[in-house]
Coordinates of C-alpha atoms and ligand atoms in Angstrom, one line a residue:
Chain E
M1 CA -34.0 -23.3 -3.5
K2 CA -34.2 -26.4 -5.7
E3 CA -33.2 -26.3 -9.3
V4 CA -35.3 -24.7 -12.1
I5 CA -37.0 -27.5 -14.0
Y6 CA -39.1 -25.6 -16.5
E7 CA -38.8 -22.1 -17.8
V8 CA -40.1 -19.9 -20.5
K9 CA -38.3 -16.7 -21.5
G10 CA -40.0 -13.9 -23.3
V11 CA -42.6 -15.9 -25.2
S12 CA -45.0 -14.2 -27.5
K13 CA -48.1 -15.5 -29.2
R14 CA -50.6 -13.8 -31.5
Y15 CA -53.9 -15.0 -32.8
G16 CA -54.2 -13.0 -36.0
S17 CA -54.1 -9.4 -34.8
V18 CA -54.8 -10.3 -31.1
V19 CA -51.6 -10.3 -29.0
A20 CA -52.3 -13.0 -26.5
L21 CA -48.8 -13.2 -25.0
D22 CA -46.3 -10.4 -25.1
G23 CA -42.9 -11.4 -23.9
A24 CA -44.0 -13.4 -20.9
S25 CA -41.5 -15.3 -18.7
L26 CA -42.0 -17.8 -16.0
K27 CA -39.8 -20.1 -13.9
L28 CA -40.8 -23.3 -12.2
H29 CA -38.6 -25.1 -9.6
A30 CA -38.9 -28.8 -8.5
G31 CA -41.3 -29.1 -5.7
E32 CA -42.8 -25.7 -6.3
V33 CA -46.3 -24.6 -6.9
V34 CA -46.6 -21.4 -9.0
G35 CA -49.9 -19.6 -9.2
L36 CA -50.7 -18.0 -12.6
V37 CA -53.4 -15.4 -12.3
G38 CA -54.9 -12.7 -14.4
D39 CA -58.2 -11.4 -15.7
N40 CA -60.2 -13.1 -18.4
G41 CA -58.3 -12.9 -21.6
A42 CA -55.0 -12.1 -19.9
G43 CA -53.3 -15.0 -21.7
K44 CA -53.1 -17.7 -19.1
S45 CA -54.5 -20.5 -21.2
T46 CA -52.4 -19.4 -24.1
L47 CA -49.3 -19.7 -22.0
V48 CA -50.5 -23.1 -20.8
K49 CA -50.8 -24.3 -24.5
V50 CA -47.3 -23.0 -25.2
L51 CA -46.0 -24.9 -22.2
S52 CA -47.9 -28.1 -23.1
G53 CA -46.8 -28.1 -26.8
A54 CA -50.3 -27.5 -28.1
H55 CA -49.2 -24.2 -29.5
M56 CA -45.9 -23.1 -31.0
P57 CA -45.0 -19.7 -29.7
D58 CA -44.1 -16.9 -32.2
G59 CA -41.1 -15.9 -30.2
G60 CA -39.2 -16.6 -27.0
Q61 CA -37.5 -19.7 -25.5
I62 CA -38.6 -22.7 -23.6
E63 CA -36.1 -24.6 -21.4
L64 CA -36.5 -27.9 -19.7
D65 CA -33.8 -28.7 -17.1
G66 CA -31.8 -25.9 -18.4
K67 CA -31.8 -27.2 -22.0
Q68 CA -33.6 -25.4 -24.7
V69 CA -36.5 -27.3 -26.2
S70 CA -39.1 -26.6 -28.9
W71 CA -42.3 -28.7 -28.8
S72 CA -43.7 -29.4 -32.2
S73 CA -46.6 -31.4 -30.7
P74 CA -48.1 -32.2 -27.3
R75 CA -46.7 -35.7 -27.7
E76 CA -43.1 -34.4 -27.2
A77 CA -44.0 -32.5 -24.0
L78 CA -45.9 -35.5 -22.7
D79 CA -42.9 -37.7 -23.3
A80 CA -40.8 -35.3 -21.3
G81 CA -43.0 -35.8 -18.3
I82 CA -45.2 -32.7 -18.6
E83 CA -48.9 -33.2 -18.0
T84 CA -51.6 -30.6 -18.7
L85 CA -55.2 -30.2 -17.7
Y86 CA -56.7 -27.9 -20.2
Q87 CA -59.3 -25.3 -19.3
D88 CA -61.9 -26.9 -21.5
S89 CA -62.4 -30.1 -23.4
G90 CA -59.4 -32.1 -22.5
L91 CA -61.4 -35.3 -22.7
A92 CA -63.1 -37.2 -25.5
P93 CA -66.8 -37.3 -24.4
H94 CA -67.8 -40.5 -26.3
L95 CA -65.0 -42.6 -24.8
T96 CA -65.2 -44.2 -21.4
V97 CA -63.3 -42.9 -18.4
S98 CA -60.7 -45.6 -18.6
K99 CA -60.1 -45.1 -22.4
N100 CA -59.7 -41.4 -21.7
V101 CA -57.2 -42.0 -18.9
F102 CA -55.2 -44.3 -21.3
L103 CA -55.7 -42.3 -24.5
G104 CA -52.3 -42.1 -26.2
R105 CA -50.7 -44.6 -23.8
E106 CA -52.9 -47.6 -24.4
I107 CA -52.2 -51.0 -22.9
T108 CA -52.2 -53.6 -25.7
K109 CA -52.6 -57.3 -25.5
R110 CA -49.6 -59.6 -25.4
G111 CA -48.2 -61.4 -28.4
L112 CA -49.2 -61.0 -32.0
L113 CA -52.5 -59.3 -31.3
G114 CA -50.7 -56.7 -29.3
K115 CA -48.3 -56.0 -32.2
L116 CA -51.3 -55.4 -34.4
G117 CA -52.5 -52.8 -31.8
F118 CA -55.2 -54.8 -30.2
L119 CA -56.2 -53.3 -26.8
D120 CA -56.3 -55.0 -23.4
S121 CA -59.4 -53.1 -22.4
K122 CA -59.8 -55.0 -19.1
A123 CA -56.4 -54.2 -17.9
M124 CA -56.9 -50.5 -18.8
E125 CA -60.2 -50.4 -16.9
E126 CA -58.7 -52.0 -13.8
K127 CA -55.6 -49.8 -13.9
A128 CA -57.6 -46.6 -14.6
H129 CA -59.7 -47.2 -11.6
S130 CA -56.8 -47.9 -9.2
E131 CA -54.6 -45.1 -10.6
L132 CA -57.4 -42.5 -10.1
E133 CA -57.9 -43.9 -6.6
R134 CA -54.2 -43.7 -5.9
V135 CA -54.0 -40.0 -6.6
G136 CA -57.0 -39.4 -4.4
I137 CA -59.6 -38.6 -7.0
A138 CA -63.0 -40.3 -6.6
V139 CA -64.6 -41.1 -9.9
P140 CA -67.6 -43.2 -10.8
A141 CA -67.3 -46.5 -12.7
S142 CA -64.6 -46.3 -15.3
N143 CA -66.7 -48.0 -18.0
R144 CA -69.1 -45.1 -18.3
S145 CA -68.6 -42.7 -21.2
V146 CA -67.5 -39.3 -20.2
S147 CA -70.5 -37.6 -21.7
Q148 CA -72.6 -39.4 -19.1
L149 CA -70.7 -37.8 -16.2
S150 CA -71.5 -34.5 -14.4
G151 CA -69.3 -31.5 -15.1
G152 CA -67.5 -32.0 -11.8
Q153 CA -67.0 -35.7 -12.4
R154 CA -65.4 -34.9 -15.8
Q155 CA -63.1 -32.4 -14.2
A156 CA -62.1 -35.0 -11.6
V157 CA -61.2 -37.5 -14.3
A158 CA -59.2 -34.9 -16.2
I159 CA -57.3 -33.9 -13.1
G160 CA -56.7 -37.5 -12.1
R161 CA -55.3 -38.4 -15.5
A162 CA -52.9 -35.5 -15.4
V163 CA -51.7 -36.2 -11.9
A164 CA -51.4 -39.9 -12.5
W165 CA -49.2 -39.6 -15.5
A166 CA -47.0 -36.6 -14.5
R167 CA -43.4 -37.3 -13.9
K168 CA -42.0 -33.7 -13.8
V169 CA -44.5 -30.9 -14.3
I170 CA -48.2 -30.6 -13.9
I171 CA -50.1 -27.7 -15.4
L172 CA -53.6 -27.2 -14.2
D173 CA -55.7 -24.6 -16.0
E174 CA -58.6 -23.8 -13.7
P175 CA -58.9 -27.3 -12.2
T176 CA -61.5 -26.3 -9.6
N177 CA -64.0 -25.1 -12.2
H178 CA -67.3 -27.0 -11.9
L179 CA -66.2 -28.4 -8.5
G180 CA -68.1 -28.3 -5.3
A181 CA -66.3 -27.0 -2.1
R182 CA -65.4 -30.4 -0.9
Q183 CA -64.0 -31.6 -4.3
A184 CA -62.1 -28.3 -4.7
G185 CA -60.5 -29.0 -1.4
E186 CA -59.5 -32.4 -2.7
V187 CA -57.8 -30.9 -5.7
L188 CA -55.8 -28.5 -3.5
Q189 CA -54.8 -31.6 -1.5
V190 CA -53.7 -33.4 -4.6
I191 CA -51.6 -30.3 -5.6
K192 CA -49.9 -30.4 -2.2
E193 CA -49.1 -34.1 -2.6
A194 CA -47.6 -33.5 -6.0
K195 CA -45.4 -30.8 -4.6
K196 CA -44.3 -33.1 -1.8
K197 CA -43.2 -35.7 -4.4
G198 CA -41.0 -33.0 -6.0
L199 CA -43.1 -32.2 -9.1
G200 CA -43.4 -28.7 -10.3
V201 CA -47.0 -27.5 -10.4
I202 CA -48.5 -24.5 -12.3
F203 CA -51.9 -23.7 -10.9
I204 CA -54.3 -21.3 -12.6
S205 CA -57.5 -20.1 -10.8
H206 CA -59.7 -17.2 -10.4
T207 CA -60.5 -18.3 -6.8
L208 CA -57.8 -16.2 -5.2
P209 CA -58.0 -17.7 -1.7
H210 CA -57.2 -21.1 -3.2
V211 CA -54.2 -19.5 -5.0
L212 CA -53.0 -17.9 -1.8
E213 CA -53.4 -21.1 0.1
V214 CA -51.6 -23.6 -2.1
T215 CA -48.9 -21.7 -4.0
D216 CA -45.3 -20.7 -3.2
R217 CA -45.1 -18.0 -5.8
I218 CA -47.6 -16.0 -7.9
V219 CA -47.2 -14.8 -11.4
V220 CA -49.6 -12.1 -12.5
L221 CA -50.4 -11.7 -16.2
R222 CA -52.1 -8.7 -17.7
L223 CA -52.8 -8.3 -21.4
G224 CA -50.2 -11.0 -22.2
K225 CA -47.4 -9.4 -20.0
V226 CA -46.1 -10.6 -16.7
V227 CA -46.7 -7.6 -14.4
R228 CA -45.6 -9.2 -11.1
D229 CA -43.7 -12.4 -10.1
A230 CA -43.2 -12.7 -6.3
P231 CA -43.4 -15.1 -3.4
T232 CA -47.0 -15.7 -2.2
S233 CA -46.1 -14.3 1.2
E234 CA -45.8 -10.8 -0.4
F235 CA -49.5 -10.8 -1.4
T236 CA -52.6 -10.3 0.5
G237 CA -56.0 -10.9 -1.0
D238 CA -56.4 -7.2 -1.6
T239 CA -53.0 -6.5 -3.1
L240 CA -53.4 -9.6 -5.4
V241 CA -56.8 -8.3 -6.7
G242 CA -55.2 -4.8 -7.2
T243 CA -52.3 -6.2 -9.1
I244 CA -54.6 -8.3 -11.4
T245 CA -56.9 -5.5 -12.2
G246 CA -54.1 -2.9 -12.4
T247 CA -55.2 -0.5 -9.7
I248 CA -51.9 -1.3 -8.0
Q249 CA -49.1 0.0 -10.2
T250 CA -46.4 -2.5 -10.9
I251 CA -43.1 -1.8 -12.6
P252 CA -42.8 -4.5 -15.3
E253 CA -39.5 -6.3 -14.8
E254 CA -37.2 -6.2 -17.8
D255 CA -35.6 -9.5 -18.7
A256 CA -32.3 -9.8 -17.0
Chain B
M1 CA -62.9 -55.3 -2.7
S2 CA -65.9 -55.5 -5.0
S3 CA -63.8 -54.8 -8.1
S4 CA -63.5 -58.5 -8.8
Q5 CA -67.2 -58.6 -9.6
Q6 CA -67.3 -55.4 -11.6
P7 CA -65.9 -56.6 -14.9
N8 CA -68.8 -59.1 -15.3
L9 CA -71.3 -56.5 -14.4
R10 CA -69.8 -54.2 -17.0
L11 CA -69.7 -56.8 -19.6
E12 CA -73.4 -57.5 -19.1
R13 CA -74.2 -53.8 -19.3
F14 CA -72.2 -53.4 -22.4
K15 CA -73.9 -56.4 -24.1
A16 CA -77.2 -54.9 -23.2
V17 CA -76.5 -51.6 -24.8
A18 CA -74.7 -52.8 -27.9
G19 CA -77.1 -55.7 -28.3
N20 CA -80.0 -53.3 -28.1
Q21 CA -79.0 -51.2 -31.0
N22 CA -78.3 -54.2 -33.2
S23 CA -81.5 -56.0 -32.3
I24 CA -83.5 -52.9 -33.2
L25 CA -81.9 -52.9 -36.6
L26 CA -82.3 -56.7 -37.0
S27 CA -86.0 -56.4 -36.0
V28 CA -86.5 -53.7 -38.7
L29 CA -84.8 -56.0 -41.2
I30 CA -87.0 -59.0 -40.3
A31 CA -90.1 -56.9 -40.3
L32 CA -89.3 -55.6 -43.8
A33 CA -88.7 -59.2 -45.1
I34 CA -92.1 -60.2 -43.7
V35 CA -93.9 -57.2 -45.2
F36 CA -92.3 -57.8 -48.6
T37 CA -93.0 -61.5 -48.5
L38 CA -96.7 -60.8 -47.7
A39 CA -96.8 -58.3 -50.6
E40 CA -95.0 -60.7 -53.0
P41 CA -94.5 -64.3 -51.9
K42 CA -91.7 -64.8 -54.4
F43 CA -89.6 -62.4 -52.4
F44 CA -88.9 -65.1 -49.9
S45 CA -86.4 -67.1 -51.9
V46 CA -82.7 -68.0 -52.2
A47 CA -82.6 -66.1 -55.4
T48 CA -83.8 -62.9 -53.8
A49 CA -81.4 -63.4 -50.9
G50 CA -78.6 -63.9 -53.4
N51 CA -79.4 -60.7 -55.3
I52 CA -79.6 -58.7 -52.1
L53 CA -76.3 -60.1 -50.8
T54 CA -74.6 -59.5 -54.2
D55 CA -75.7 -55.8 -54.2
W56 CA -74.8 -55.6 -50.5
G57 CA -71.2 -56.8 -51.2
S58 CA -70.2 -53.7 -53.1
I59 CA -71.8 -51.2 -50.9
V60 CA -70.8 -52.6 -47.6
L61 CA -67.2 -52.3 -48.6
L62 CA -67.7 -48.6 -49.3
A63 CA -69.8 -48.3 -46.2
A64 CA -67.1 -50.0 -44.0
G65 CA -64.6 -47.3 -45.0
Q66 CA -67.2 -44.6 -44.7
T67 CA -67.9 -45.8 -41.1
L68 CA -64.3 -45.1 -40.2
V69 CA -64.3 -41.7 -41.9
I70 CA -67.7 -40.7 -40.3
I71 CA -66.6 -41.8 -36.8
S72 CA -63.5 -39.7 -37.2
G73 CA -65.7 -36.7 -37.8
G74 CA -65.3 -36.5 -41.5
I75 CA -67.1 -37.6 -44.7
D76 CA -65.9 -39.2 -47.9
L77 CA -68.0 -38.3 -50.9
S78 CA -65.5 -39.7 -53.3
V79 CA -66.1 -43.5 -52.6
G80 CA -68.4 -43.9 -55.6
G81 CA -66.0 -42.2 -58.0
T82 CA -63.1 -44.2 -56.4
L83 CA -65.1 -47.4 -57.1
A84 CA -65.5 -46.5 -60.7
I85 CA -61.9 -45.3 -61.4
S86 CA -60.5 -48.4 -59.7
G87 CA -62.7 -50.8 -61.6
V88 CA -61.9 -49.1 -64.9
T89 CA -58.2 -48.9 -64.2
S90 CA -58.1 -52.5 -63.2
A91 CA -59.9 -53.6 -66.3
W92 CA -57.7 -51.5 -68.5
V93 CA -54.5 -53.1 -67.0
M94 CA -55.9 -56.6 -67.3
S95 CA -57.1 -56.2 -70.9
T96 CA -54.8 -53.6 -72.6
V97 CA -51.6 -54.0 -70.6
L98 CA -51.6 -57.7 -69.8
G99 CA -53.6 -58.6 -72.9
F100 CA -56.3 -60.8 -71.4
D101 CA -59.7 -60.3 -73.0
I102 CA -63.2 -61.3 -72.2
T103 CA -62.5 -64.8 -73.6
T104 CA -60.3 -65.7 -70.7
S105 CA -62.6 -67.4 -68.2
G106 CA -62.7 -69.9 -65.4
S107 CA -59.5 -70.6 -63.6
D108 CA -57.4 -69.2 -66.5
A109 CA -58.6 -65.8 -65.3
Y110 CA -57.2 -66.1 -61.9
P111 CA -53.7 -64.8 -62.5
P112 CA -54.8 -61.6 -64.3
L113 CA -57.6 -61.2 -61.8
L114 CA -55.0 -61.3 -59.0
V115 CA -53.1 -58.4 -60.7
G116 CA -56.4 -56.6 -61.4
G117 CA -57.4 -56.8 -57.7
L118 CA -54.2 -55.4 -56.6
V119 CA -54.4 -52.6 -59.2
A120 CA -57.9 -51.7 -58.0
I121 CA -56.9 -51.6 -54.4
G122 CA -53.8 -49.6 -55.2
T123 CA -55.8 -47.1 -57.3
G124 CA -58.3 -46.7 -54.4
L125 CA -55.5 -46.2 -52.0
L126 CA -54.0 -43.5 -54.1
V127 CA -57.3 -41.6 -54.2
G128 CA -57.6 -42.0 -50.5
L129 CA -54.1 -40.6 -50.0
I130 CA -55.0 -37.6 -52.2
N131 CA -58.1 -37.0 -50.0
A132 CA -55.8 -37.2 -47.0
I133 CA -53.4 -34.6 -48.4
L134 CA -56.2 -32.2 -49.3
I135 CA -57.7 -32.6 -45.8
T136 CA -54.6 -32.7 -43.5
K137 CA -52.1 -30.7 -45.5
L138 CA -54.1 -28.2 -47.4
R139 CA -56.7 -28.0 -44.6
I140 CA -59.7 -28.3 -46.9
V141 CA -62.8 -29.5 -45.1
P142 CA -63.5 -33.2 -45.9
F143 CA -66.9 -32.4 -47.6
V144 CA -65.3 -30.1 -50.1
A145 CA -62.0 -32.1 -50.5
T146 CA -63.8 -35.3 -51.3
L147 CA -66.4 -33.6 -53.4
S148 CA -63.5 -32.5 -55.7
T149 CA -62.0 -36.0 -55.8
M150 CA -65.4 -37.4 -56.5
G151 CA -65.7 -35.2 -59.6
A152 CA -62.1 -35.9 -60.6
T153 CA -62.4 -39.7 -60.2
L154 CA -65.7 -39.9 -62.1
G155 CA -64.2 -37.8 -64.9
F156 CA -61.0 -39.8 -65.1
A157 CA -63.0 -43.0 -65.2
I158 CA -64.7 -41.8 -68.3
I159 CA -61.4 -40.5 -69.8
I160 CA -59.6 -43.8 -69.3
S161 CA -62.4 -45.8 -70.7
N162 CA -63.7 -43.4 -73.4
G163 CA -67.0 -43.6 -71.6
M164 CA -67.5 -47.3 -72.5
P165 CA -67.2 -50.4 -70.2
I166 CA -63.9 -52.2 -70.6
G167 CA -64.3 -55.9 -70.7
G168 CA -61.7 -58.3 -69.4
P169 CA -61.0 -61.8 -68.0
N170 CA -63.5 -63.1 -65.5
D171 CA -64.8 -66.2 -63.6
F172 CA -68.4 -65.5 -63.0
S173 CA -68.7 -68.5 -60.6
L174 CA -66.9 -66.4 -58.1
I175 CA -69.8 -63.9 -57.8
S176 CA -72.7 -66.4 -58.2
P177 CA -74.4 -68.1 -55.3
I178 CA -72.5 -71.1 -54.3
N179 CA -75.6 -73.2 -54.6
P180 CA -78.7 -71.8 -56.1
T181 CA -81.1 -74.0 -54.1
W182 CA -79.8 -73.4 -50.6
M183 CA -76.7 -71.2 -50.5
P184 CA -77.2 -67.6 -51.5
L185 CA -73.6 -66.5 -50.6
S186 CA -71.0 -66.3 -53.3
W187 CA -67.3 -66.7 -52.8
A188 CA -66.9 -63.0 -53.5
V189 CA -69.5 -62.1 -50.9
I190 CA -67.8 -64.4 -48.4
G191 CA -64.5 -62.5 -49.1
V192 CA -66.3 -59.2 -48.5
I193 CA -67.7 -60.5 -45.2
I194 CA -64.1 -61.5 -44.1
V195 CA -62.7 -58.1 -45.0
V196 CA -65.5 -56.1 -43.4
T197 CA -65.3 -58.2 -40.2
A198 CA -61.5 -57.6 -40.0
V199 CA -62.1 -53.8 -40.4
G200 CA -64.8 -54.0 -37.7
L201 CA -62.4 -55.8 -35.3
F202 CA -59.8 -53.1 -35.9
L203 CA -62.3 -50.4 -35.3
H204 CA -63.6 -51.8 -32.1
K205 CA -60.7 -53.6 -30.6
S206 CA -57.5 -51.9 -31.6
R207 CA -55.6 -48.7 -30.9
F208 CA -56.2 -47.6 -34.4
G209 CA -60.0 -47.7 -33.8
L210 CA -59.8 -46.0 -30.4
H211 CA -57.9 -43.1 -31.9
T212 CA -60.4 -42.9 -34.7
Y213 CA -63.2 -42.5 -32.1
A214 CA -61.1 -40.1 -30.1
I215 CA -60.5 -37.8 -33.0
G216 CA -64.2 -37.7 -34.0
S217 CA -65.2 -37.2 -30.4
N218 CA -62.8 -34.3 -29.7
S219 CA -59.9 -33.8 -32.0
F220 CA -58.2 -31.2 -29.6
A221 CA -58.3 -33.8 -26.8
A222 CA -56.9 -36.4 -29.1
R223 CA -54.0 -34.2 -30.1
A224 CA -53.4 -33.2 -26.5
A225 CA -53.2 -36.9 -25.5
G226 CA -50.3 -37.2 -27.9
I227 CA -52.1 -38.6 -31.0
N228 CA -50.8 -37.4 -34.3
V229 CA -54.2 -36.5 -35.7
E230 CA -53.0 -35.7 -39.2
R231 CA -51.2 -39.0 -39.6
H232 CA -54.1 -40.9 -38.2
L233 CA -56.6 -39.2 -40.5
T234 CA -54.3 -40.0 -43.4
K235 CA -54.5 -43.7 -42.5
V236 CA -58.3 -43.5 -42.2
Y237 CA -58.9 -41.9 -45.6
A238 CA -56.3 -44.2 -47.2
L239 CA -58.1 -47.2 -45.8
A240 CA -61.4 -45.9 -47.0
G241 CA -59.9 -45.4 -50.4
A242 CA -58.4 -48.9 -50.5
L243 CA -61.8 -50.4 -49.5
A244 CA -63.5 -48.4 -52.3
G245 CA -60.9 -49.7 -54.7
L246 CA -61.7 -53.3 -53.6
A247 CA -65.4 -52.5 -54.1
G248 CA -64.4 -51.4 -57.6
F249 CA -62.9 -54.8 -58.2
Y250 CA -65.9 -56.5 -56.8
V251 CA -68.2 -54.6 -59.2
Y252 CA -65.8 -55.6 -62.0
L253 CA -66.3 -59.2 -61.1
R254 CA -70.0 -58.7 -61.2
L255 CA -70.1 -57.0 -64.6
G256 CA -67.1 -58.7 -66.2
A257 CA -66.1 -55.2 -67.1
G258 CA -64.8 -51.9 -65.6
S259 CA -67.7 -49.5 -66.1
P260 CA -67.2 -45.7 -65.7
S261 CA -70.8 -45.2 -64.7
S262 CA -70.8 -47.9 -62.0
G263 CA -69.8 -45.4 -59.3
V264 CA -72.4 -42.7 -59.8
M265 CA -74.4 -42.0 -56.6
R266 CA -72.8 -44.9 -54.8
E267 CA -71.5 -42.6 -52.0
L268 CA -75.2 -41.9 -51.2
D269 CA -75.8 -45.6 -50.6
A270 CA -72.7 -45.9 -48.5
I271 CA -73.6 -42.9 -46.3
A272 CA -77.1 -44.2 -46.0
A273 CA -75.9 -47.6 -44.8
V274 CA -73.7 -46.0 -42.2
V275 CA -76.3 -43.6 -40.9
I276 CA -79.1 -46.2 -40.8
G277 CA -76.6 -48.3 -38.8
G278 CA -76.6 -45.6 -36.1
A279 CA -73.4 -43.6 -36.7
S280 CA -73.4 -39.9 -36.0
L281 CA -72.4 -37.5 -38.8
M282 CA -71.0 -35.4 -35.9
G283 CA -68.3 -38.0 -35.3
G284 CA -67.4 -40.2 -32.3
I285 CA -70.4 -42.6 -32.6
G286 CA -71.0 -45.6 -34.8
R287 CA -70.6 -49.4 -34.9
M288 CA -69.5 -51.6 -37.8
M289 CA -72.3 -54.1 -37.1
G290 CA -74.8 -51.3 -37.5
T291 CA -73.4 -50.4 -40.9
I292 CA -73.5 -54.0 -42.0
I293 CA -77.1 -54.4 -41.1
G294 CA -77.9 -50.9 -42.3
A295 CA -76.6 -51.9 -45.8
L296 CA -78.8 -55.0 -45.7
I297 CA -81.8 -53.0 -44.8
L298 CA -81.1 -50.6 -47.7
F299 CA -81.0 -53.4 -50.3
T300 CA -83.9 -55.3 -48.8
V301 CA -86.1 -52.2 -49.2
Q302 CA -84.9 -51.6 -52.7
S303 CA -85.3 -55.1 -53.9
G304 CA -88.6 -55.5 -52.1
L305 CA -90.0 -52.4 -53.7
I306 CA -88.9 -53.5 -57.1
M307 CA -90.5 -57.0 -56.7
A308 CA -93.6 -55.4 -55.4
G309 CA -93.9 -53.6 -58.7
V310 CA -92.6 -50.2 -57.7
A311 CA -90.8 -48.5 -60.6
P312 CA -87.0 -48.6 -60.2
D313 CA -86.8 -44.8 -60.5
W314 CA -88.1 -44.6 -57.0
K315 CA -85.0 -46.2 -55.6
K316 CA -83.0 -43.0 -55.1
V317 CA -86.0 -41.4 -53.5
V318 CA -86.3 -44.3 -51.1
V319 CA -82.6 -44.1 -50.2
A320 CA -82.9 -40.3 -49.5
V321 CA -86.0 -40.9 -47.3
L322 CA -84.2 -43.6 -45.4
I323 CA -81.2 -41.3 -44.7
A324 CA -83.5 -38.5 -43.5
A325 CA -85.5 -40.9 -41.3
A326 CA -82.3 -42.5 -39.8
V327 CA -80.8 -39.1 -38.9
A328 CA -84.1 -37.9 -37.5
A329 CA -84.4 -41.0 -35.4
Q330 CA -80.9 -40.4 -34.1
T331 CA -81.3 -36.8 -33.1
L332 CA -84.6 -37.7 -31.4
R333 CA -83.0 -40.4 -29.3
P334 CA -83.0 -39.0 -25.7
Q335 CA -79.3 -39.5 -24.9
N336 CA -78.3 -37.6 -28.1
R337 CA -80.8 -34.8 -27.6
A338 CA -79.2 -33.9 -24.3
R339 CA -75.8 -33.0 -25.9
Ligands
ATP1 N1 -58.0 -19.8 -30.5 C1 -58.0 -18.5 -30.4 N2 -58.2 -17.7 -31.5 C2 -58.2 -16.4 -31.4 N3 -58.0 -15.7 -30.3 C3 -57.8 -16.4 -29.2 C4 -57.8 -17.8 -29.1 N4 -57.6 -18.3 -27.9 C5 -57.4 -17.1 -27.1 N5 -57.6 -16.0 -27.9 C6 -57.4 -14.6 -27.4 O1 -56.2 -14.5 -26.7 C7 -56.3 -13.8 -25.6 C8 -55.8 -14.6 -24.4 O2 -56.7 -15.7 -24.2 P1 -56.5 -16.8 -23.1 O3 -57.5 -17.9 -23.3 O4 -55.1 -17.1 -23.0 O5 -56.9 -16.0 -21.8 P2 -57.1 -16.5 -20.2 O6 -56.2 -15.7 -19.4 O7 -56.9 -18.0 -20.2 O8 -58.6 -16.1 -19.9 P3 -59.7 -16.9 -19.0 O9 -59.4 -16.5 -17.6 O10 -61.0 -16.3 -19.5 O11 -59.6 -18.3 -19.2 C9 -57.8 -13.3 -25.5 O12 -57.8 -12.0 -26.0 C10 -58.5 -14.3 -26.4 O13 -59.6 -13.7 -27.0
MG2 MG1 -58.1 -19.5 -19.7

């Protein structure tokens, strides 16, 4: 097995009195796809936000390449090569596709104007288009504002952006939402490509056949706790459903 | 590959859309000028244009800052108060601290005026930073935060000045039309045009502007993309404050005095100009050119009504009606209704 690149140990997160994460742990190896599943409200998106630096956990540890880290903002996680597709609203609807792709990493003009922060919009448009094409995501003209796209097209842009920028880890929170069967298939393909390149992928979905098809390992969350963490080969569709809903009893593993 | 042709096509489309919005506003402006000229032929004159442009100069500075704030998804109700406190503080420094009184005029007034201008901008910047702290650190919503600073600035303006205008050095030729027979612009208005153009370029062409739109469009997405939202909003409110400070100095030039009452209700004019110009109070939408023409429309209507014999007390009513009409026109526009 390859080395562990990203790991959380016993993280907890509360929203007021709601305990969203209760000592959850998860390991991700290079070139591995981990499926993260659980019922609505199980804490998947909260874990995503902890991993992406959007939320500070109340407790627990995060390790990147074996070194302890603590993200105080998404910027730090992005700079470390961790890209995230959020479940909802990861894009700015009033901006064009290309501006969304380059948001936070704009290309500026050369010389003095560039020093003043003036943008090279043309370069960004051309590159956005070719980058999205490169990762195998078909998107319409990149000069359209995102609010003018269909839900599926928006999703495609958000996925394309995450995959195009990722250098180490990609976290995809329900990426096949809003997608038709063919586009969902494209996304699974994109995940496999990323894996081949040695990236670690965390894939969240309620479509269990997709999870079974594309992942190496599945982590099941229930009420903020990890109730099962096992190779995908140990699950069938039925046992996975049973584990998620709790009809199949699991012995919660204590931290080693 | 067809991509070599695409940029041109895109440019055309962009021009069509952006041009459309501005040409509607310009048509409204021209139509108003024609109507008022028909009602009162004297309206069509260099003198009227000069008056409108002089009024426009102070408000468009407030409105330029307000445009940034509104695009970022906020609002700044304190710009009128900031204008007043900046003008008064500037006058107080020039007269009481530096010792130049109302008798200093012409080019003798330039050195103290330079200091006064910097003091006004600095005062505005300070108010803007206070707004930013209230909003980003204490997490007070912009409406309430800037409502508080509006009250505080208007109050301090009266305290500093004992409620009376403070006279000081001035060169009125700076704020008078360059040539009364053919050139309605004054040097002060030309200065304002340069400043507002520069702010507009930053808004539409720079990273700073892009981030302002992104935050107003979806602040979670902006943060997730690595933007430091708090720090950016601090810059936005600070810039709006500095521009309001500059507006305070402009009004000082106009009056030859820092007047504590000069800021009352000016935020309403500024917001009106921005909204008439097509910006959305929900954030993420707006153009500087729209604001510039919006402010011109505002003062063309006001001065036209006065020249047509309508009592000045109606002014505020007209501004209020214009705001309501502009917001209604915006929400009824098909592409916005769908959201
Ligand atoms: N911003 C928030 N404020 C308060 N409570 C929240 C917030 N976000 C999530 N929660 C709560 O935390 C718990 C976990 O939510 P989370 O979004 O992580 O679930 P999820 O597993 O992603 O669910 P889904 O499958 O529906 O996306 C839920 O009980 C939810 O109500
Ligand atoms: Mg979720």
